[in-house]
Amino acid sequence: MTVHFIGAGPGAADLLTLRGARLISECPVCVYAGSLVPGEVLAHTRAGARLVDTQHLSLDEIVGELRAAHERGEDVARLQSGDLSIYSALGEQTRRLDELAIPWDVTPGVPAFAAAAATLRRELTLPGVAQTVILTRHSSRSTAMPAGEELAALAGHRATLVLHLAVQAIEEIAETLTPHYGAACPAVVVARASWPDELVIAGTLATVAGAVREAGVRRTAIVFVGPALATAGFADSHLYSQARERPAPA
């Protein structure tokens, strides 16, 4: 058997990949986080599949379900929100599976920040404005950040910043970033990207914290900061530049 870790996307059920949907339909066991994976995604499960909601389970209990499926010879669709490459706790689970010699693989999903950027209809990299995107988070209520990854240090690059698990500390974030980006720098919060109750709060580093508090947003949100969010006066990329030398038509 194999445990298939599947990125279930940011929320909208139709942002699930075709491969993910196929694996879900084939597996006799589906293990998912009920608070983050919409019920419409579970509609892909086959009749009679064992459904295990992990939102109130410990890591040991989750691994216990995967081990039990392995002992029964049953493949598992292990659904997790967004994409498994960032902030997914994939490493903790697969480390345990390796110790138990249980096979596993990974199917990518649409990350929440990509869905949020699509909502904003914004490219996070613009020629001459920003060519680097930093994906990071805030550590006030979670695991401490490694040395050198403090927010002030990352802000020194003046790249497009995308912060996960951070909206509860929006005042502190705005205060930390303002000396590097300036108070007028665009700052946008997208709460529950792609869900029916999605909410966009657009402002600047000077205004965004107050707007977020007024809206009552405290979790499940992506914070974007950087000039690429509002700049219109940027040059064409080299791909489309008039100065680019192009071969004559054959």
mmCIF file with all atom_site columns, C-alpha atoms in Angstrom, residues 1-125:
data_model
loop_
_atom_site.group_PDB
_atom_site.id
_atom_site.type_symbol
_atom_site.label_atom_id
_atom_site.label_alt_id
_atom_site.label_comp_id
_atom_site.label_asym_id
_atom_site.label_entity_id
_atom_site.label_seq_id
_atom_site.pdbx_PDB_ins_code
_atom_site.Cartn_x
_atom_site.Cartn_y
_atom_site.Cartn_z
_atom_site.occupancy
_atom_site.B_iso_or_equiv
_atom_site.pdbx_formal_charge
_atom_site.auth_seq_id
_atom_site.auth_comp_id
_atom_site.auth_asym_id
_atom_site.auth_atom_id
_atom_site.pdbx_PDB_model_num
ATOM 1   C CA . MET A 1 1   ? 0.000   0.000  0.000   1.00 0.00 ? 1   MET A CA 1
ATOM 2   C CA . THR A 1 2   ? 0.953   3.660  -0.299  1.00 0.00 ? 2   THR A CA 1
ATOM 3   C CA . VAL A 1 3   ? 0.042   6.764  1.668   1.00 0.00 ? 3   VAL A CA 1
ATOM 4   C CA . HIS A 1 4   ? -0.676  9.434  -0.927  1.00 0.00 ? 4   HIS A CA 1
ATOM 5   C CA . PHE A 1 5   ? -0.152  12.895 0.557   1.00 0.00 ? 5   PHE A CA 1
ATOM 6   C CA . ILE A 1 6   ? -2.359  15.164 -1.538  1.00 0.00 ? 6   ILE A CA 1
ATOM 7   C CA . GLY A 1 7   ? -2.439  18.944 -1.576  1.00 0.00 ? 7   GLY A CA 1
ATOM 8   C CA . ALA A 1 8   ? -6.175  19.622 -1.468  1.00 0.00 ? 8   ALA A CA 1
ATOM 9   C CA . GLY A 1 9   ? -5.820  23.269 -2.479  1.00 0.00 ? 9   GLY A CA 1
ATOM 10  C CA . PRO A 1 10  ? -6.727  26.481 -0.668  1.00 0.00 ? 10  PRO A CA 1
ATOM 11  C CA . GLY A 1 11  ? -10.461 25.916 -0.278  1.00 0.00 ? 11  GLY A CA 1
ATOM 12  C CA . ALA A 1 12  ? -12.391 25.972 -3.549  1.00 0.00 ? 12  ALA A CA 1
ATOM 13  C CA . ALA A 1 13  ? -13.150 22.364 -4.436  1.00 0.00 ? 13  ALA A CA 1
ATOM 14  C CA . ASP A 1 14  ? -12.492 22.912 -8.142  1.00 0.00 ? 14  ASP A CA 1
ATOM 15  C CA . LEU A 1 15  ? -8.888  23.922 -7.430  1.00 0.00 ? 15  LEU A CA 1
ATOM 16  C CA . LEU A 1 16  ? -8.087  20.292 -6.648  1.00 0.00 ? 16  LEU A CA 1
ATOM 17  C CA . THR A 1 17  ? -5.750  18.760 -9.258  1.00 0.00 ? 17  THR A CA 1
ATOM 18  C CA . LEU A 1 18  ? -6.921  16.003 -11.577 1.00 0.00 ? 18  LEU A CA 1
ATOM 19  C CA . ARG A 1 19  ? -4.316  13.665 -10.108 1.00 0.00 ? 19  ARG A CA 1
ATOM 20  C CA . GLY A 1 20  ? -5.487  14.443 -6.602  1.00 0.00 ? 20  GLY A CA 1
ATOM 21  C CA . ALA A 1 21  ? -9.114  13.762 -7.502  1.00 0.00 ? 21  ALA A CA 1
ATOM 22  C CA . ARG A 1 22  ? -8.174  10.449 -9.141  1.00 0.00 ? 22  ARG A CA 1
ATOM 23  C CA . LEU A 1 23  ? -6.190  9.265  -6.130  1.00 0.00 ? 23  LEU A CA 1
ATOM 24  C CA . ILE A 1 24  ? -8.990  10.221 -3.742  1.00 0.00 ? 24  ILE A CA 1
ATOM 25  C CA . SER A 1 25  ? -11.469 8.218  -5.825  1.00 0.00 ? 25  SER A CA 1
ATOM 26  C CA . GLU A 1 26  ? -9.220  5.150  -5.842  1.00 0.00 ? 26  GLU A CA 1
ATOM 27  C CA . CYS A 1 27  ? -8.225  4.936  -2.164  1.00 0.00 ? 27  CYS A CA 1
ATOM 28  C CA . PRO A 1 28  ? -10.295 2.918  0.325   1.00 0.00 ? 28  PRO A CA 1
ATOM 29  C CA . VAL A 1 29  ? -9.167  5.272  3.133   1.00 0.00 ? 29  VAL A CA 1
ATOM 30  C CA . CYS A 1 30  ? -9.245  9.066  3.182   1.00 0.00 ? 30  CYS A CA 1
ATOM 31  C CA . VAL A 1 31  ? -7.575  10.950 6.039   1.00 0.00 ? 31  VAL A CA 1
ATOM 32  C CA . TYR A 1 32  ? -8.270  14.692 6.022   1.00 0.00 ? 32  TYR A CA 1
ATOM 33  C CA . ALA A 1 33  ? -8.339  17.847 8.140   1.00 0.00 ? 33  ALA A CA 1
ATOM 34  C CA . GLY A 1 34  ? -12.036 18.636 8.427   1.00 0.00 ? 34  GLY A CA 1
ATOM 35  C CA . SER A 1 35  ? -11.498 22.247 9.453   1.00 0.00 ? 35  SER A CA 1
ATOM 36  C CA . LEU A 1 36  ? -9.485  23.029 6.303   1.00 0.00 ? 36  LEU A CA 1
ATOM 37  C CA . VAL A 1 37  ? -10.623 20.639 3.560   1.00 0.00 ? 37  VAL A CA 1
ATOM 38  C CA . PRO A 1 38  ? -14.111 21.433 2.195   1.00 0.00 ? 38  PRO A CA 1
ATOM 39  C CA . GLY A 1 39  ? -16.727 18.711 2.094   1.00 0.00 ? 39  GLY A CA 1
ATOM 40  C CA . GLU A 1 40  ? -17.003 18.997 -1.686  1.00 0.00 ? 40  GLU A CA 1
ATOM 41  C CA . VAL A 1 41  ? -13.506 17.527 -2.014  1.00 0.00 ? 41  VAL A CA 1
ATOM 42  C CA . LEU A 1 42  ? -14.645 14.453 -0.089  1.00 0.00 ? 42  LEU A CA 1
ATOM 43  C CA . ALA A 1 43  ? -17.304 13.904 -2.749  1.00 0.00 ? 43  ALA A CA 1
ATOM 44  C CA . HIS A 1 44  ? -14.514 12.362 -4.817  1.00 0.00 ? 44  HIS A CA 1
ATOM 45  C CA . THR A 1 45  ? -14.141 9.460  -2.352  1.00 0.00 ? 45  THR A CA 1
ATOM 46  C CA . ARG A 1 46  ? -15.420 6.083  -3.445  1.00 0.00 ? 46  ARG A CA 1
ATOM 47  C CA . ALA A 1 47  ? -18.505 4.457  -1.971  1.00 0.00 ? 47  ALA A CA 1
ATOM 48  C CA . GLY A 1 48  ? -17.776 2.853  1.383   1.00 0.00 ? 48  GLY A CA 1
ATOM 49  C CA . ALA A 1 49  ? -14.421 4.570  1.879   1.00 0.00 ? 49  ALA A CA 1
ATOM 50  C CA . ARG A 1 50  ? -13.234 4.987  5.460   1.00 0.00 ? 50  ARG A CA 1
ATOM 51  C CA . LEU A 1 51  ? -13.177 8.731  6.244   1.00 0.00 ? 51  LEU A CA 1
ATOM 52  C CA . VAL A 1 52  ? -10.974 9.939  9.116   1.00 0.00 ? 52  VAL A CA 1
ATOM 53  C CA . ASP A 1 53  ? -11.144 13.588 10.223  1.00 0.00 ? 53  ASP A CA 1
ATOM 54  C CA . THR A 1 54  ? -7.838  14.564 11.832  1.00 0.00 ? 54  THR A CA 1
ATOM 55  C CA . GLN A 1 55  ? -8.725  17.982 13.219  1.00 0.00 ? 55  GLN A CA 1
ATOM 56  C CA . HIS A 1 56  ? -8.918  16.661 16.783  1.00 0.00 ? 56  HIS A CA 1
ATOM 57  C CA . LEU A 1 57  ? -6.284  13.908 16.481  1.00 0.00 ? 57  LEU A CA 1
ATOM 58  C CA . SER A 1 58  ? -2.695  13.974 17.728  1.00 0.00 ? 58  SER A CA 1
ATOM 59  C CA . LEU A 1 59  ? 0.228   13.139 15.442  1.00 0.00 ? 59  LEU A CA 1
ATOM 60  C CA . ASP A 1 60  ? 0.488   9.725  17.081  1.00 0.00 ? 60  ASP A CA 1
ATOM 61  C CA . GLU A 1 61  ? -3.196  9.058  16.406  1.00 0.00 ? 61  GLU A CA 1
ATOM 62  C CA . ILE A 1 62  ? -2.887  10.138 12.774  1.00 0.00 ? 62  ILE A CA 1
ATOM 63  C CA . VAL A 1 63  ? 0.131   7.918  12.210  1.00 0.00 ? 63  VAL A CA 1
ATOM 64  C CA . GLY A 1 64  ? -1.775  5.131  13.957  1.00 0.00 ? 64  GLY A CA 1
ATOM 65  C CA . GLU A 1 65  ? -4.534  5.405  11.329  1.00 0.00 ? 65  GLU A CA 1
ATOM 66  C CA . LEU A 1 66  ? -1.964  5.279  8.532   1.00 0.00 ? 66  LEU A CA 1
ATOM 67  C CA . ARG A 1 67  ? -0.243  2.290  10.095  1.00 0.00 ? 67  ARG A CA 1
ATOM 68  C CA . ALA A 1 68  ? -3.530  0.446  10.520  1.00 0.00 ? 68  ALA A CA 1
ATOM 69  C CA . ALA A 1 69  ? -4.358  1.017  6.854   1.00 0.00 ? 69  ALA A CA 1
ATOM 70  C CA . HIS A 1 70  ? -0.902  -0.290 5.933   1.00 0.00 ? 70  HIS A CA 1
ATOM 71  C CA . GLU A 1 71  ? -1.512  -3.442 7.942   1.00 0.00 ? 71  GLU A CA 1
ATOM 72  C CA . ARG A 1 72  ? -4.828  -3.930 6.104   1.00 0.00 ? 72  ARG A CA 1
ATOM 73  C CA . GLY A 1 73  ? -3.087  -3.415 2.756   1.00 0.00 ? 73  GLY A CA 1
ATOM 74  C CA . GLU A 1 74  ? -5.191  -0.329 1.974   1.00 0.00 ? 74  GLU A CA 1
ATOM 75  C CA . ASP A 1 75  ? -3.975  2.760  0.121   1.00 0.00 ? 75  ASP A CA 1
ATOM 76  C CA . VAL A 1 76  ? -4.621  6.078  1.871   1.00 0.00 ? 76  VAL A CA 1
ATOM 77  C CA . ALA A 1 77  ? -5.466  9.494  0.443   1.00 0.00 ? 77  ALA A CA 1
ATOM 78  C CA . ARG A 1 78  ? -3.995  11.850 3.056   1.00 0.00 ? 78  ARG A CA 1
ATOM 79  C CA . LEU A 1 79  ? -5.516  15.257 2.293   1.00 0.00 ? 79  LEU A CA 1
ATOM 80  C CA . GLN A 1 80  ? -3.960  18.477 3.526   1.00 0.00 ? 80  GLN A CA 1
ATOM 81  C CA . SER A 1 81  ? -4.869  22.042 2.655   1.00 0.00 ? 81  SER A CA 1
ATOM 82  C CA . GLY A 1 82  ? -2.958  24.103 0.107   1.00 0.00 ? 82  GLY A CA 1
ATOM 83  C CA . ASP A 1 83  ? 0.298   22.603 -1.120  1.00 0.00 ? 83  ASP A CA 1
ATOM 84  C CA . LEU A 1 84  ? 2.473   20.227 0.858   1.00 0.00 ? 84  LEU A CA 1
ATOM 85  C CA . SER A 1 85  ? 5.740   22.066 0.210   1.00 0.00 ? 85  SER A CA 1
ATOM 86  C CA . ILE A 1 86  ? 5.121   24.794 2.816   1.00 0.00 ? 86  ILE A CA 1
ATOM 87  C CA . TYR A 1 87  ? 3.748   24.766 6.373   1.00 0.00 ? 87  TYR A CA 1
ATOM 88  C CA . SER A 1 88  ? 2.078   21.391 5.939   1.00 0.00 ? 88  SER A CA 1
ATOM 89  C CA . ALA A 1 89  ? 3.712   19.307 8.715   1.00 0.00 ? 89  ALA A CA 1
ATOM 90  C CA . LEU A 1 90  ? 4.561   16.794 5.986   1.00 0.00 ? 90  LEU A CA 1
ATOM 91  C CA . GLY A 1 91  ? 8.025   16.197 7.417   1.00 0.00 ? 91  GLY A CA 1
ATOM 92  C CA . GLU A 1 92  ? 6.798   15.062 10.822  1.00 0.00 ? 92  GLU A CA 1
ATOM 93  C CA . GLN A 1 93  ? 4.463   12.509 9.285   1.00 0.00 ? 93  GLN A CA 1
ATOM 94  C CA . THR A 1 94  ? 6.772   11.118 6.624   1.00 0.00 ? 94  THR A CA 1
ATOM 95  C CA . ARG A 1 95  ? 9.587   10.761 9.133   1.00 0.00 ? 95  ARG A CA 1
ATOM 96  C CA . ARG A 1 96  ? 7.346   8.439  11.139  1.00 0.00 ? 96  ARG A CA 1
ATOM 97  C CA . LEU A 1 97  ? 6.298   6.535  8.018   1.00 0.00 ? 97  LEU A CA 1
ATOM 98  C CA . ASP A 1 98  ? 9.922   6.003  7.011   1.00 0.00 ? 98  ASP A CA 1
ATOM 99  C CA . GLU A 1 99  ? 10.636  4.579  10.468  1.00 0.00 ? 99  GLU A CA 1
ATOM 100 C CA . LEU A 1 100 ? 7.721   2.175  9.954   1.00 0.00 ? 100 LEU A CA 1
ATOM 101 C CA . ALA A 1 101 ? 8.800   1.327  6.372   1.00 0.00 ? 101 ALA A CA 1
ATOM 102 C CA . ILE A 1 102 ? 5.439   2.512  5.016   1.00 0.00 ? 102 ILE A CA 1
ATOM 103 C CA . PRO A 1 103 ? 5.624   3.764  1.398   1.00 0.00 ? 103 PRO A CA 1
ATOM 104 C CA . TRP A 1 104 ? 4.387   7.267  0.622   1.00 0.00 ? 104 TRP A CA 1
ATOM 105 C CA . ASP A 1 105 ? 4.347   9.825  -2.173  1.00 0.00 ? 105 ASP A CA 1
ATOM 106 C CA . VAL A 1 106 ? 3.305   13.450 -2.685  1.00 0.00 ? 106 VAL A CA 1
ATOM 107 C CA . THR A 1 107 ? 0.840   15.094 -5.079  1.00 0.00 ? 107 THR A CA 1
ATOM 108 C CA . PRO A 1 108 ? 1.150   18.909 -5.159  1.00 0.00 ? 108 PRO A CA 1
ATOM 109 C CA . GLY A 1 109 ? -1.758  21.255 -4.691  1.00 0.00 ? 109 GLY A CA 1
ATOM 110 C CA . VAL A 1 110 ? -2.592  24.913 -5.299  1.00 0.00 ? 110 VAL A CA 1
ATOM 111 C CA . PRO A 1 111 ? -1.040  26.902 -2.419  1.00 0.00 ? 111 PRO A CA 1
ATOM 112 C CA . ALA A 1 112 ? -3.127  29.470 -0.585  1.00 0.00 ? 112 ALA A CA 1
ATOM 113 C CA . PHE A 1 113 ? -0.814  32.338 -1.510  1.00 0.00 ? 113 PHE A CA 1
ATOM 114 C CA . ALA A 1 114 ? -1.273  31.572 -5.227  1.00 0.00 ? 114 ALA A CA 1
ATOM 115 C CA . ALA A 1 115 ? -5.046  31.545 -4.849  1.00 0.00 ? 115 ALA A CA 1
ATOM 116 C CA . ALA A 1 116 ? -4.873  34.819 -2.939  1.00 0.00 ? 116 ALA A CA 1
ATOM 117 C CA . ALA A 1 117 ? -2.688  36.424 -5.615  1.00 0.00 ? 117 ALA A CA 1
ATOM 118 C CA . ALA A 1 118 ? -5.192  35.275 -8.233  1.00 0.00 ? 118 ALA A CA 1
ATOM 119 C CA . THR A 1 119 ? -7.974  36.965 -6.284  1.00 0.00 ? 119 THR A CA 1
ATOM 120 C CA . LEU A 1 120 ? -5.930  40.172 -6.335  1.00 0.00 ? 120 LEU A CA 1
ATOM 121 C CA . ARG A 1 121 ? -5.219  39.675 -10.051 1.00 0.00 ? 121 ARG A CA 1
ATOM 122 C CA . ARG A 1 122 ? -1.621  40.529 -9.277  1.00 0.00 ? 122 ARG A CA 1
ATOM 123 C CA . GLU A 1 123 ? 1.733   39.178 -10.380 1.00 0.00 ? 123 GLU A CA 1
ATOM 124 C CA . LEU A 1 124 ? 4.065   39.169 -7.393  1.00 0.00 ? 124 LEU A CA 1
ATOM 125 C CA . THR A 1 125 ? 7.129   39.771 -9.570  1.00 0.00 ? 125 THR A CA 1
#
